[in-house]
Short mmCIF file of C-alpha atoms in Angstrom, two decimals:
data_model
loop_
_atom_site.label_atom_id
_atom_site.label_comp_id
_atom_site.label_asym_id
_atom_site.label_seq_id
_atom_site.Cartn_x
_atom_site.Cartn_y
_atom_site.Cartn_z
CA UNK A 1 -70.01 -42.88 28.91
CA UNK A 2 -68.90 -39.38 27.99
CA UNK A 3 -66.91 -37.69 31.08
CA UNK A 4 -67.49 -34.20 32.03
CA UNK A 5 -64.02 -32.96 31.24
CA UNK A 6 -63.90 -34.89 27.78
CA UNK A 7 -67.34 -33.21 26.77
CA UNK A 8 -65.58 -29.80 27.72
CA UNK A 9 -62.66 -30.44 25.67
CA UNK A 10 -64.69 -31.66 22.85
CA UNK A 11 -66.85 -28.38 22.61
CA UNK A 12 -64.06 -26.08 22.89
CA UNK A 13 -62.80 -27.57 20.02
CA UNK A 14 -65.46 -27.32 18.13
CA UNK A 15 -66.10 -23.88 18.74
CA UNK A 16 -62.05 -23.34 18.41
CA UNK A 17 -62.63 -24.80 14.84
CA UNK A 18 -65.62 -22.87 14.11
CA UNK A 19 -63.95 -19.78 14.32
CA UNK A 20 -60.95 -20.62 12.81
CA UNK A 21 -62.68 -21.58 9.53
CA UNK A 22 -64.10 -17.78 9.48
CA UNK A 23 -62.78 -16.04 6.53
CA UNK A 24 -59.74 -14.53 6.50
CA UNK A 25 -61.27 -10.80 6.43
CA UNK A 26 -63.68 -11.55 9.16
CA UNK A 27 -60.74 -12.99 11.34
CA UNK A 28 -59.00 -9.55 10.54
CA UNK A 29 -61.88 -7.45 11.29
CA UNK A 30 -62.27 -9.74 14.82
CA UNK A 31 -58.47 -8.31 15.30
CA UNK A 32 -59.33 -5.03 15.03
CA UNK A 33 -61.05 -4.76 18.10
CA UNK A 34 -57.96 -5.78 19.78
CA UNK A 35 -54.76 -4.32 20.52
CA UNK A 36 -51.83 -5.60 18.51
CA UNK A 37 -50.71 -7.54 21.74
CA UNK A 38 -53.65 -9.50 22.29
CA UNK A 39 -53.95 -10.09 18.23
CA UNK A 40 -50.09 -11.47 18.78
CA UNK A 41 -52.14 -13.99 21.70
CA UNK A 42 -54.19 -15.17 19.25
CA UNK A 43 -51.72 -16.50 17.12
CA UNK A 44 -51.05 -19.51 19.63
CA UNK A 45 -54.63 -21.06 19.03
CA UNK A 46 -53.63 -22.80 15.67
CA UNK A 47 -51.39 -22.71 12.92
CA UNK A 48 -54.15 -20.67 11.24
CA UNK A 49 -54.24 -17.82 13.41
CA UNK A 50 -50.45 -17.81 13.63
CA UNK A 51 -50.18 -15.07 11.02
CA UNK A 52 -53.14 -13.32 10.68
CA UNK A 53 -52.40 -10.36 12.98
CA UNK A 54 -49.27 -9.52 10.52
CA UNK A 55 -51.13 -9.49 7.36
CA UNK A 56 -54.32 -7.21 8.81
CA UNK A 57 -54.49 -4.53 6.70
CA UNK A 58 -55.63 -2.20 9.54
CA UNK A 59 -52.87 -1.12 11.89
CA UNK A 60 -53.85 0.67 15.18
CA UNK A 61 -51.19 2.13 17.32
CA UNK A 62 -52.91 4.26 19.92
CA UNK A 63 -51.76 5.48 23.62
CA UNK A 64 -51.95 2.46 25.14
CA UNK A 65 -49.86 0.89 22.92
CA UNK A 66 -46.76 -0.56 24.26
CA UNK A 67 -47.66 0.40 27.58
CA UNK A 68 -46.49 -2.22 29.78
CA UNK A 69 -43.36 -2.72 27.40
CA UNK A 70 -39.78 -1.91 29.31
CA UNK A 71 -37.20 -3.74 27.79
CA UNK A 72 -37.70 -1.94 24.58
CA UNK A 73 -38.19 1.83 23.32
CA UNK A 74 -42.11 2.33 21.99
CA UNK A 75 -40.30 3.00 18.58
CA UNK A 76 -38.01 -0.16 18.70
CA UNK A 77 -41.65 -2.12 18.97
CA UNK A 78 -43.13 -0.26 16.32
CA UNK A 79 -40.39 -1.29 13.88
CA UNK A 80 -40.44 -4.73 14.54
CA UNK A 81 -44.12 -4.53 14.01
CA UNK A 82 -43.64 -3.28 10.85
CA UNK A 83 -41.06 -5.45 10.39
CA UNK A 84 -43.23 -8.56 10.81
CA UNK A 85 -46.09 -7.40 8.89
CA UNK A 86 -46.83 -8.72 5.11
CA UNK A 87 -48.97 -7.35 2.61
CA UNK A 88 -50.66 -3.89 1.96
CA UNK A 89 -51.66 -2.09 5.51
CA UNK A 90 -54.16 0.35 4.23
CA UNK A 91 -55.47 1.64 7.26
CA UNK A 92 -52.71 3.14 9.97
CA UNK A 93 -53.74 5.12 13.12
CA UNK A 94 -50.91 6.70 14.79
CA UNK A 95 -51.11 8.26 18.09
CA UNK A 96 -48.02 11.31 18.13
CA UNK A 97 -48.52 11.76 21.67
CA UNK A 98 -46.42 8.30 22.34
CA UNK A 99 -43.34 9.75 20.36
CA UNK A 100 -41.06 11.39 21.54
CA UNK A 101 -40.45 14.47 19.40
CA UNK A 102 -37.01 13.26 19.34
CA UNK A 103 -37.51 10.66 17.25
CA UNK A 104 -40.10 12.53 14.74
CA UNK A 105 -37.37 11.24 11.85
CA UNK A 106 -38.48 7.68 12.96
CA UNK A 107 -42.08 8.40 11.73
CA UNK A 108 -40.95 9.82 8.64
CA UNK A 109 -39.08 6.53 7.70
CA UNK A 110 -42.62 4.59 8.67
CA UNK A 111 -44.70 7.12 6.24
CA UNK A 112 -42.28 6.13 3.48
CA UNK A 113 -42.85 2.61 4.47
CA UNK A 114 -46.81 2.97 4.55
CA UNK A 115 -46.60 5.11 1.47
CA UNK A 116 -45.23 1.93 -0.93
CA UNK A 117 -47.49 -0.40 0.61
CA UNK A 118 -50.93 -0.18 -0.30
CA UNK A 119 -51.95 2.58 1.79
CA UNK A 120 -55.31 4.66 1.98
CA UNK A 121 -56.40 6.25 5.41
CA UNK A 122 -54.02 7.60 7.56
CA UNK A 123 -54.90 9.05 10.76
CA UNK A 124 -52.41 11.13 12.58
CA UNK A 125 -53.71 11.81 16.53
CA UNK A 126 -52.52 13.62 19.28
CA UNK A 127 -54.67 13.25 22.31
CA UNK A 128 -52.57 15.01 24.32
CA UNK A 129 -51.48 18.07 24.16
CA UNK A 130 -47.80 18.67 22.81
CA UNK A 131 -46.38 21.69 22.01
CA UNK A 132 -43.57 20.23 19.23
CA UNK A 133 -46.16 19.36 15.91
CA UNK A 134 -45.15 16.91 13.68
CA UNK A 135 -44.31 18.34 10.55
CA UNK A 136 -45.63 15.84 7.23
CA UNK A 137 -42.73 13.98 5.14
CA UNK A 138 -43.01 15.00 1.38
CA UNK A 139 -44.18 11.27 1.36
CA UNK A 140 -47.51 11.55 2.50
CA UNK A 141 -48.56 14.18 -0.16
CA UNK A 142 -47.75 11.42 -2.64
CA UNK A 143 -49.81 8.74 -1.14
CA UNK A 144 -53.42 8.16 -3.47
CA UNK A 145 -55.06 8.49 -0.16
CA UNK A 146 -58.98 8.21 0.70
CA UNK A 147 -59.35 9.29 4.01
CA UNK A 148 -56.97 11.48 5.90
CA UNK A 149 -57.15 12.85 9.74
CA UNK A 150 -54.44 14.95 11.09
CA UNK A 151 -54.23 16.41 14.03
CA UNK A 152 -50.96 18.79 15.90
CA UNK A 153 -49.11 18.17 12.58
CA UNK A 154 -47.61 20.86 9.37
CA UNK A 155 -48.94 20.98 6.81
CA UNK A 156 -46.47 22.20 4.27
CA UNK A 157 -46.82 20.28 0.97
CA UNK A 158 -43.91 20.15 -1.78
CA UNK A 159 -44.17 22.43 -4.66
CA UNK A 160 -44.54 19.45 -7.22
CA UNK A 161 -48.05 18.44 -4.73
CA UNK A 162 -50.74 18.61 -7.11
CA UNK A 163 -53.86 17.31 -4.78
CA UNK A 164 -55.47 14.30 -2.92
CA UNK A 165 -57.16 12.93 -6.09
CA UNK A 166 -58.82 10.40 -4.31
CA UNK A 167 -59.57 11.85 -1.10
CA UNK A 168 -63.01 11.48 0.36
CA UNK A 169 -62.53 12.65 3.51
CA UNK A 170 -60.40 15.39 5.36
CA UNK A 171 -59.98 16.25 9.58
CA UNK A 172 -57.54 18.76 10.44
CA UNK A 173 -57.28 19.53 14.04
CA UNK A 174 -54.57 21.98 15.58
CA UNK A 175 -52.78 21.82 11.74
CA UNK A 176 -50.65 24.90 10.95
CA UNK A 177 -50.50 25.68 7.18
CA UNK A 178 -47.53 26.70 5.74
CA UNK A 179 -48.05 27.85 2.67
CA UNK A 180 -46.82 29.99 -0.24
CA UNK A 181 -47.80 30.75 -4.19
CA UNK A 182 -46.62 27.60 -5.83
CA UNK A 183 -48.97 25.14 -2.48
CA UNK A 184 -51.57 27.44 -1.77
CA UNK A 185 -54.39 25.64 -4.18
CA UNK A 186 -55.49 22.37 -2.70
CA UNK A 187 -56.61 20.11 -5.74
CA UNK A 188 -59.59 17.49 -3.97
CA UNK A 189 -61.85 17.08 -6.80
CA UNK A 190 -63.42 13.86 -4.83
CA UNK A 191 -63.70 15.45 -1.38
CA UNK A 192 -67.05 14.93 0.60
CA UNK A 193 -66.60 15.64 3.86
CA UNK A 194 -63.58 18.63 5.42
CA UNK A 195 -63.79 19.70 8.93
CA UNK A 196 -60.95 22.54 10.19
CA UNK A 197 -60.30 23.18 14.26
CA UNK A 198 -58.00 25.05 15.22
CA UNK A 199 -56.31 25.93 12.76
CA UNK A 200 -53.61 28.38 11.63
CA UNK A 201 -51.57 29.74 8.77
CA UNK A 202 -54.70 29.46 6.20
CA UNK A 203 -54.37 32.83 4.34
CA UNK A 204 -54.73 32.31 0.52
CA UNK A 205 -55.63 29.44 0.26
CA UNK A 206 -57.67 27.87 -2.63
CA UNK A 207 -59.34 24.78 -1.68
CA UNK A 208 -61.15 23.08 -5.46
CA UNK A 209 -63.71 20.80 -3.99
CA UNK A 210 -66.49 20.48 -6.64
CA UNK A 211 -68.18 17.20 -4.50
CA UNK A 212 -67.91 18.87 -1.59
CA UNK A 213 -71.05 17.65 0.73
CA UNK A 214 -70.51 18.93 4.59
CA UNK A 215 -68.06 21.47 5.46
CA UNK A 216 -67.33 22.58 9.35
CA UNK A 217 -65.26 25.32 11.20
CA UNK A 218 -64.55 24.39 14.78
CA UNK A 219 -63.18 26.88 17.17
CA UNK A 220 -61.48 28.15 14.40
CA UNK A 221 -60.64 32.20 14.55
CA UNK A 222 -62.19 34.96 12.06
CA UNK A 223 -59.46 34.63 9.62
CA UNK A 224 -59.77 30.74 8.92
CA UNK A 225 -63.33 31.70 7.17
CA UNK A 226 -62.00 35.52 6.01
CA UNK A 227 -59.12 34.12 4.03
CA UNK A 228 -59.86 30.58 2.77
CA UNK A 229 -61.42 30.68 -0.40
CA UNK A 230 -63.74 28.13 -2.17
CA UNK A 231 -63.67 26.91 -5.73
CA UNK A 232 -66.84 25.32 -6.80
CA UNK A 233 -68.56 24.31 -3.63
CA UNK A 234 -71.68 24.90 -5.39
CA UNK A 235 -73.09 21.12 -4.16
CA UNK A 236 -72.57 21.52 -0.01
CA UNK A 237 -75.49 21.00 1.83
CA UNK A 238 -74.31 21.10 5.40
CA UNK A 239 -72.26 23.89 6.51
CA UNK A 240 -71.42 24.49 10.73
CA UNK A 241 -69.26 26.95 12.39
CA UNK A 242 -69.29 25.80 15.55
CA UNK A 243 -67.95 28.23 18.90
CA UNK A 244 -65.03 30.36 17.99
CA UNK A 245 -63.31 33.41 19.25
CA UNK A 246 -65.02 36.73 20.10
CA UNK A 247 -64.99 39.11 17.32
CA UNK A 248 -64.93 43.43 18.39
CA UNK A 249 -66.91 45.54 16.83
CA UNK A 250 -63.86 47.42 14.79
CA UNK A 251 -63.13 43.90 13.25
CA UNK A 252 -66.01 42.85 12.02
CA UNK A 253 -65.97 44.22 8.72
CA UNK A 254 -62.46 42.20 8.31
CA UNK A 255 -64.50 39.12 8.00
CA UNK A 256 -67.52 40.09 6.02
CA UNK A 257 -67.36 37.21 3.26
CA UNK A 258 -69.30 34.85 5.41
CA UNK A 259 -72.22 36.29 3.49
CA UNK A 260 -70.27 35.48 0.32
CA UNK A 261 -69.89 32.15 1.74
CA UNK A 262 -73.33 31.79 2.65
CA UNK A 263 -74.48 32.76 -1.56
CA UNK A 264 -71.98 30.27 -2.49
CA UNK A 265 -73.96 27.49 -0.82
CA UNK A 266 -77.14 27.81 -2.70
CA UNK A 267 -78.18 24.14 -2.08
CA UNK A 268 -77.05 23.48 1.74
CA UNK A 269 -79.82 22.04 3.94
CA UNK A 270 -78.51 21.92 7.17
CA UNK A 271 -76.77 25.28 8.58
CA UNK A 272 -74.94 25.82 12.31
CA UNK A 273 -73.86 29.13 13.37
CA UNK A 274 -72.52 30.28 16.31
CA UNK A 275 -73.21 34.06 17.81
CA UNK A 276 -69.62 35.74 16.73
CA UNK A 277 -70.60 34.38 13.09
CA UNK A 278 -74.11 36.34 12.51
CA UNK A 279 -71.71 39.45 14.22
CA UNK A 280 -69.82 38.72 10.47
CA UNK A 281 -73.40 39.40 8.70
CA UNK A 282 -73.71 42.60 10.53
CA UNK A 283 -71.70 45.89 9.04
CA UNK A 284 -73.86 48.89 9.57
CA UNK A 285 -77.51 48.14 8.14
CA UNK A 286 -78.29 44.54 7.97
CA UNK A 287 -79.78 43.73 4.47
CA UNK A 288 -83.25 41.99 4.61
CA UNK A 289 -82.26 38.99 2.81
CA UNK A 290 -79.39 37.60 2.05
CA UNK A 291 -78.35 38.09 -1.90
CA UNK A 292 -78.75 34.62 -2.60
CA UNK A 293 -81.97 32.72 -1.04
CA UNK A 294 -81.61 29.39 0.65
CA UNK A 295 -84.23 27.77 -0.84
CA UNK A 296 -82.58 24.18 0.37
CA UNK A 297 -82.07 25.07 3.91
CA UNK A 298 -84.20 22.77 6.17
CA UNK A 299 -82.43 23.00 9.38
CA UNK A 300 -81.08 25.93 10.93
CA UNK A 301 -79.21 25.87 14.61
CA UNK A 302 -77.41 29.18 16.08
CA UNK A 303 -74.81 28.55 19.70
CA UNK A 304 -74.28 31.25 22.06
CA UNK A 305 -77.05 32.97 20.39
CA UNK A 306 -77.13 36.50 22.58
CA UNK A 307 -80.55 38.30 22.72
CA UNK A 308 -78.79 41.46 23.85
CA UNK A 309 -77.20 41.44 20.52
CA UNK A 310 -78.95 44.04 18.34
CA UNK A 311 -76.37 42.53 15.60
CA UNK A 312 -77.46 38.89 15.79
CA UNK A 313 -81.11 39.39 16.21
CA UNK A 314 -80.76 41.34 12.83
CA UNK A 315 -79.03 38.34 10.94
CA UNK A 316 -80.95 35.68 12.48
CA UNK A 317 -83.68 37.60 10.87
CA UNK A 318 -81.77 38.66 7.92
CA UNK A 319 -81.32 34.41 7.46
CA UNK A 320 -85.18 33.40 8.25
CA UNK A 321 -86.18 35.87 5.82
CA UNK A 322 -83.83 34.16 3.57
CA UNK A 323 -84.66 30.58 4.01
CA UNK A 324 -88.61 29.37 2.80
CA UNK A 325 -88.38 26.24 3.64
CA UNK A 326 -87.00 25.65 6.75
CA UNK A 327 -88.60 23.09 8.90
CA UNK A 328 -86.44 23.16 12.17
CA UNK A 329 -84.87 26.18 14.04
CA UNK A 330 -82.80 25.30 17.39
CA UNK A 331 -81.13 28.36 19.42
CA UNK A 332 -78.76 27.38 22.33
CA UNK A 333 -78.66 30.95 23.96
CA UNK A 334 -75.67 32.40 25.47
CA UNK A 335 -75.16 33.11 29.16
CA UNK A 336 -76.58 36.56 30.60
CA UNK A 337 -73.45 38.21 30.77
CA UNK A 338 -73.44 41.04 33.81
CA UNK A 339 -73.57 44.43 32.57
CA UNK A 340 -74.85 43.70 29.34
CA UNK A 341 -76.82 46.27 27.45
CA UNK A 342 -80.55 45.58 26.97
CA UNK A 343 -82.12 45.02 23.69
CA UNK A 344 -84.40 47.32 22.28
CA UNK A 345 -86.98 45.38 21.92
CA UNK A 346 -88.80 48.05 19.36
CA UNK A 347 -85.79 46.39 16.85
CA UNK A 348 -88.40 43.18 16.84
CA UNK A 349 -91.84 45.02 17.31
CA UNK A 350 -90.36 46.81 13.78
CA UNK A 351 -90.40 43.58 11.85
CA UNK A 352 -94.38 43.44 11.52
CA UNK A 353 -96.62 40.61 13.49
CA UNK A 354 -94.84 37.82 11.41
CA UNK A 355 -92.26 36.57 9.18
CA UNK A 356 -93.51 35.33 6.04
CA UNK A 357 -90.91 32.88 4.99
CA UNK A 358 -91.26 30.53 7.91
CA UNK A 359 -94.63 28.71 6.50
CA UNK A 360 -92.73 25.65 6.70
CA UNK A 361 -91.55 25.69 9.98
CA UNK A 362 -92.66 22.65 12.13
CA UNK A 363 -90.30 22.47 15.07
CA UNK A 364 -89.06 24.96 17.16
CA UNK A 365 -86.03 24.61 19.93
CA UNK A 366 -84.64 27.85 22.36
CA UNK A 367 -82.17 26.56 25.04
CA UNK A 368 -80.74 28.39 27.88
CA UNK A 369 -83.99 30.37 27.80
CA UNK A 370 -83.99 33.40 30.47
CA UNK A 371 -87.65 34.64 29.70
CA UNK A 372 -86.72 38.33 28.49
CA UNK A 373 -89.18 40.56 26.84
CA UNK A 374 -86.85 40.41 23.71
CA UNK A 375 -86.92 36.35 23.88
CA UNK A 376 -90.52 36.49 24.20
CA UNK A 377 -91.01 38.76 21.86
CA UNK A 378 -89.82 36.32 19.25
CA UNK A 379 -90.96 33.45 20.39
CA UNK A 380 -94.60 34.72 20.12
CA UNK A 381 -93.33 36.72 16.40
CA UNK A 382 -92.36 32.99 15.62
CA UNK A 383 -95.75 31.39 16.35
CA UNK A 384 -97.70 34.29 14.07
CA UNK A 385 -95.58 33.10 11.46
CA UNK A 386 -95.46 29.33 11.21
CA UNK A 387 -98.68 28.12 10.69
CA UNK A 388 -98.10 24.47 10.74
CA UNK A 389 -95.87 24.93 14.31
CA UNK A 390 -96.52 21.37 15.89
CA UNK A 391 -93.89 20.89 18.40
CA UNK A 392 -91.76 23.45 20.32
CA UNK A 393 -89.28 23.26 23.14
CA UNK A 394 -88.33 26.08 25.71
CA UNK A 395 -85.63 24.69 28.15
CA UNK A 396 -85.40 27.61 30.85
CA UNK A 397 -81.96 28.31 31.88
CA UNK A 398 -80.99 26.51 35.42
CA UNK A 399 -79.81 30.28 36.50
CA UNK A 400 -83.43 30.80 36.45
CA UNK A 401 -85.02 30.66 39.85
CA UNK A 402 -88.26 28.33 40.27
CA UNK A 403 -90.61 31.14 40.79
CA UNK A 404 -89.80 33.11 37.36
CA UNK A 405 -89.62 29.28 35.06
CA UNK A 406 -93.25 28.75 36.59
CA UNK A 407 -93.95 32.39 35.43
CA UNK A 408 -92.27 31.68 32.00
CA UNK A 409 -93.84 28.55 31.15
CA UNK A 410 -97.85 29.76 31.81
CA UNK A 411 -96.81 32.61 29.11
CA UNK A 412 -95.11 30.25 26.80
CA UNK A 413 -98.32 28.47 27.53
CA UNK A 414 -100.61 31.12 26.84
CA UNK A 415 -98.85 31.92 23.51
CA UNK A 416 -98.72 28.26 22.65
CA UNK A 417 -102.68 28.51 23.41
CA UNK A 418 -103.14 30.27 20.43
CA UNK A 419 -101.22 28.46 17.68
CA UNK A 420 -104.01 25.44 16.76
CA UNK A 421 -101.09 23.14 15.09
CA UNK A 422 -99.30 22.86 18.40
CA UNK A 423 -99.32 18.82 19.31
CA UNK A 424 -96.10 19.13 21.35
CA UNK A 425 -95.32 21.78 23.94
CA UNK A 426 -92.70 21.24 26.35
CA UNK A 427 -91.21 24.04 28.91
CA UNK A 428 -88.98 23.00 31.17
CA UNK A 429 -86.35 24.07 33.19
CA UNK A 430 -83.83 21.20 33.59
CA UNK A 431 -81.36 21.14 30.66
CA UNK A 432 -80.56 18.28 28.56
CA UNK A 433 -77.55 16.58 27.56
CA UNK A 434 -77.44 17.46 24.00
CA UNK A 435 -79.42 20.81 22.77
CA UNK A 436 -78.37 20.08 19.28
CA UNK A 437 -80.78 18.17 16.60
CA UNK A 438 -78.41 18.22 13.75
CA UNK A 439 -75.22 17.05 15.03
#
């Protein structure tokens, strides 16, 4: 009869063999999820496993790494990683914050390495904040990469760099540019997807993206979109500038090619704005349309969007006069700011009972609502104008006391009364998690 203990034994080793006899790429892709340490562990279960964490072709060194080590230097370990491993590592994630700036020549001498071995995403993170960047070996700029995130590095490219070729994908977070004449055009004929936050020294350049999909702007100031210019972007359909820097009134003119920008991106579908941005679209009289009509544009979100802003109120509806067939507009409204200037709300009484561009509209979102005349106002100019309105949201802003959200919602009520497509009203005053229906 079969003891206890043997029948233990037994099944291990059968599920031991089971997953041992997994191929070789699913054994690497188990690995993954594991930090090079524990992958090292694994080697001891059979001869099988003994190598596979040195031939994974995805190499993760993040902040934890090498955090219990003290008999060796965090580099030291790193090179003897290297050392060990055998055939192409196409994937390497580097966390900066765990080098010493020191030793920034070290991690030149490992982007050579990764450069003449098969490699194709690179990811360059910093999750903490370090004042010394890491400035990019000539190396890199050679490397046929597909997927490249960088983030509190230079970016200052040799004069024979002629482009990512193959790139599918860029990130660039806290990345200063250094640029002059001979690296100012940035050849990424494949490029889908290029996000910029934070970043600095981008004057001139010439970015030639012609598969360009979804572009962002994130915390970025007024000169990232004044001075970086687009070459063939014809095909984005997403397109976000997400919270940046204030902009005063004597500068706005500086940045005025957003609405350039925006008539460059005749087929993008999804647009995010945030308050300073529409100030861009506003230089003496607002026109009534843009010069270009976004006939694509399905979804349309503003942030910080301020009601007291005679500027903005004239290019949000500058842009819904613009846009036929939008389906979904979400505002996340700034905070009341004390001392600020009241609208005059005769700016929105002067646009006529309705908007006739927003037939399409179906949804409707306003966050951070404070239930001014102005706010309102559009609200019930927004349900005259979209006939086929069937859900809307008002979120009341938690500044808001009780009394005056109960008041709010029996007038959002009444106007809601009076718009027959309406299946789905809600007006509330708690605010959720995530205001955003795009991102």
């Amino acid at each position: 009869m079969m003891t206890n203990s043997y029948k233990r034994l037994r099944d291990g080793r059968d599920k031991l063999d089971r997953l041992t006899d997994l191929p070789i790429n699913v054994r690497h892709q188990i690995q993954e999820h594991m930090t090079i340490e524990d992958a090292v562990r694994m080697s001891v279960l059979s001869s099988k496993w003994r190598h596979i964490w040195a031939s994974n072709p995805k190499l993760t060194i993040s902040a934890d790494f090498c955090r219990k080590g003290k008999q060796s230097s965090t580099t030291d370990i790193i090179n003897r990683v290297l050392l060990h491993h055998y055939g192409p590592i196409k994937t390497f994630l580097l966390d900066l914050s765990i080098i010493n700036p020191s030793e920034h020549s070290v991690i030149d001498l490992w982007m050579l390495h990764l450069s003449r071995n098969g490699l194709v995403e690179l990811t360059l993170q910093c999750l903490e904040y370090i004042n010394t960047p890491y400035k990019l070996p000539s190396s890199v700029y050679g490397v046929e990469l597909e997927h490249l995130n960088l983030s509190n590095c230079i970016f200052r490219p040799p004069c024979s760099f002629r482009g990512f070729h193959k790139l599918k994908s860029l990130s660039l977070s806290r990345v200063s540019f250094q640029l002059d004449v001979a690296t100012s055009f940035l050849f990424v004929p494949n490029l889908l997807d290029l996000m910029f936050t934070q970043c600095s020294g981008l004057h001139h350049l010439n970015i030639y993206a012609p598969e360009l999909l979804c572009l962002k702007f994130s915390h970025c100031g007024i000169d990232t979109i004044k001075w970086i210019s687009f070459k063939d972007c014809r095909k984005v359909n997403f397109f976000a500038v997400l919270p940046q820097e204030e902009v005063s009134q004597n500068r706005q003119h500086e940045a005025m090619n957003l609405v350039k920008l925006l008539s460059s991106l005749p087929e993008v579908k999804a647009l995010i704005l945030d308050g300073c941005s529409l100030k861009f679209l506003a230089s003496g009289n607002v026109a009534r349309r843009l010069s270009t009509m976004l006939n694509h544009l399905v979804n349309l979100e503003f942030y910080g969007f301020d009601f007291n802003d005679e500027d903005q109120i004239s290019s949000l509806l500058c842009i819904l006069r613009s846009s036929p067939n939008l389906k979904l507009l979400n505002l996340l409204l700034s905070r009341i700011k004390k001392g600020s200037r009241k609208v005059d709300i005769n700016q929105l009484k002067g646009q006529g009972c309705r908007i006739d561009e927003l037939n399409n509209l179906g949804a409707l979102g306003i966050h951070r609502f404070h239930g001014s005349k102005v706010e309102l106002l559009f609200v019930k100019l927004v349900l005259a104008s979209a006939p086929i309105l069937h859900k809307m949201i008002i979120n009341v802003d938690e500044e808001v006391g009780e009394r005056q959200a109960t008041k709010i919602s029996k007038i959002i009520g009444v106007f809601a009364y009076s718009q027959p497509a309406l299946t789905q009203v809600i007006c509330q005053r708690n605010q959720p998690q995530s205001t955003s229906l795009l991102l």
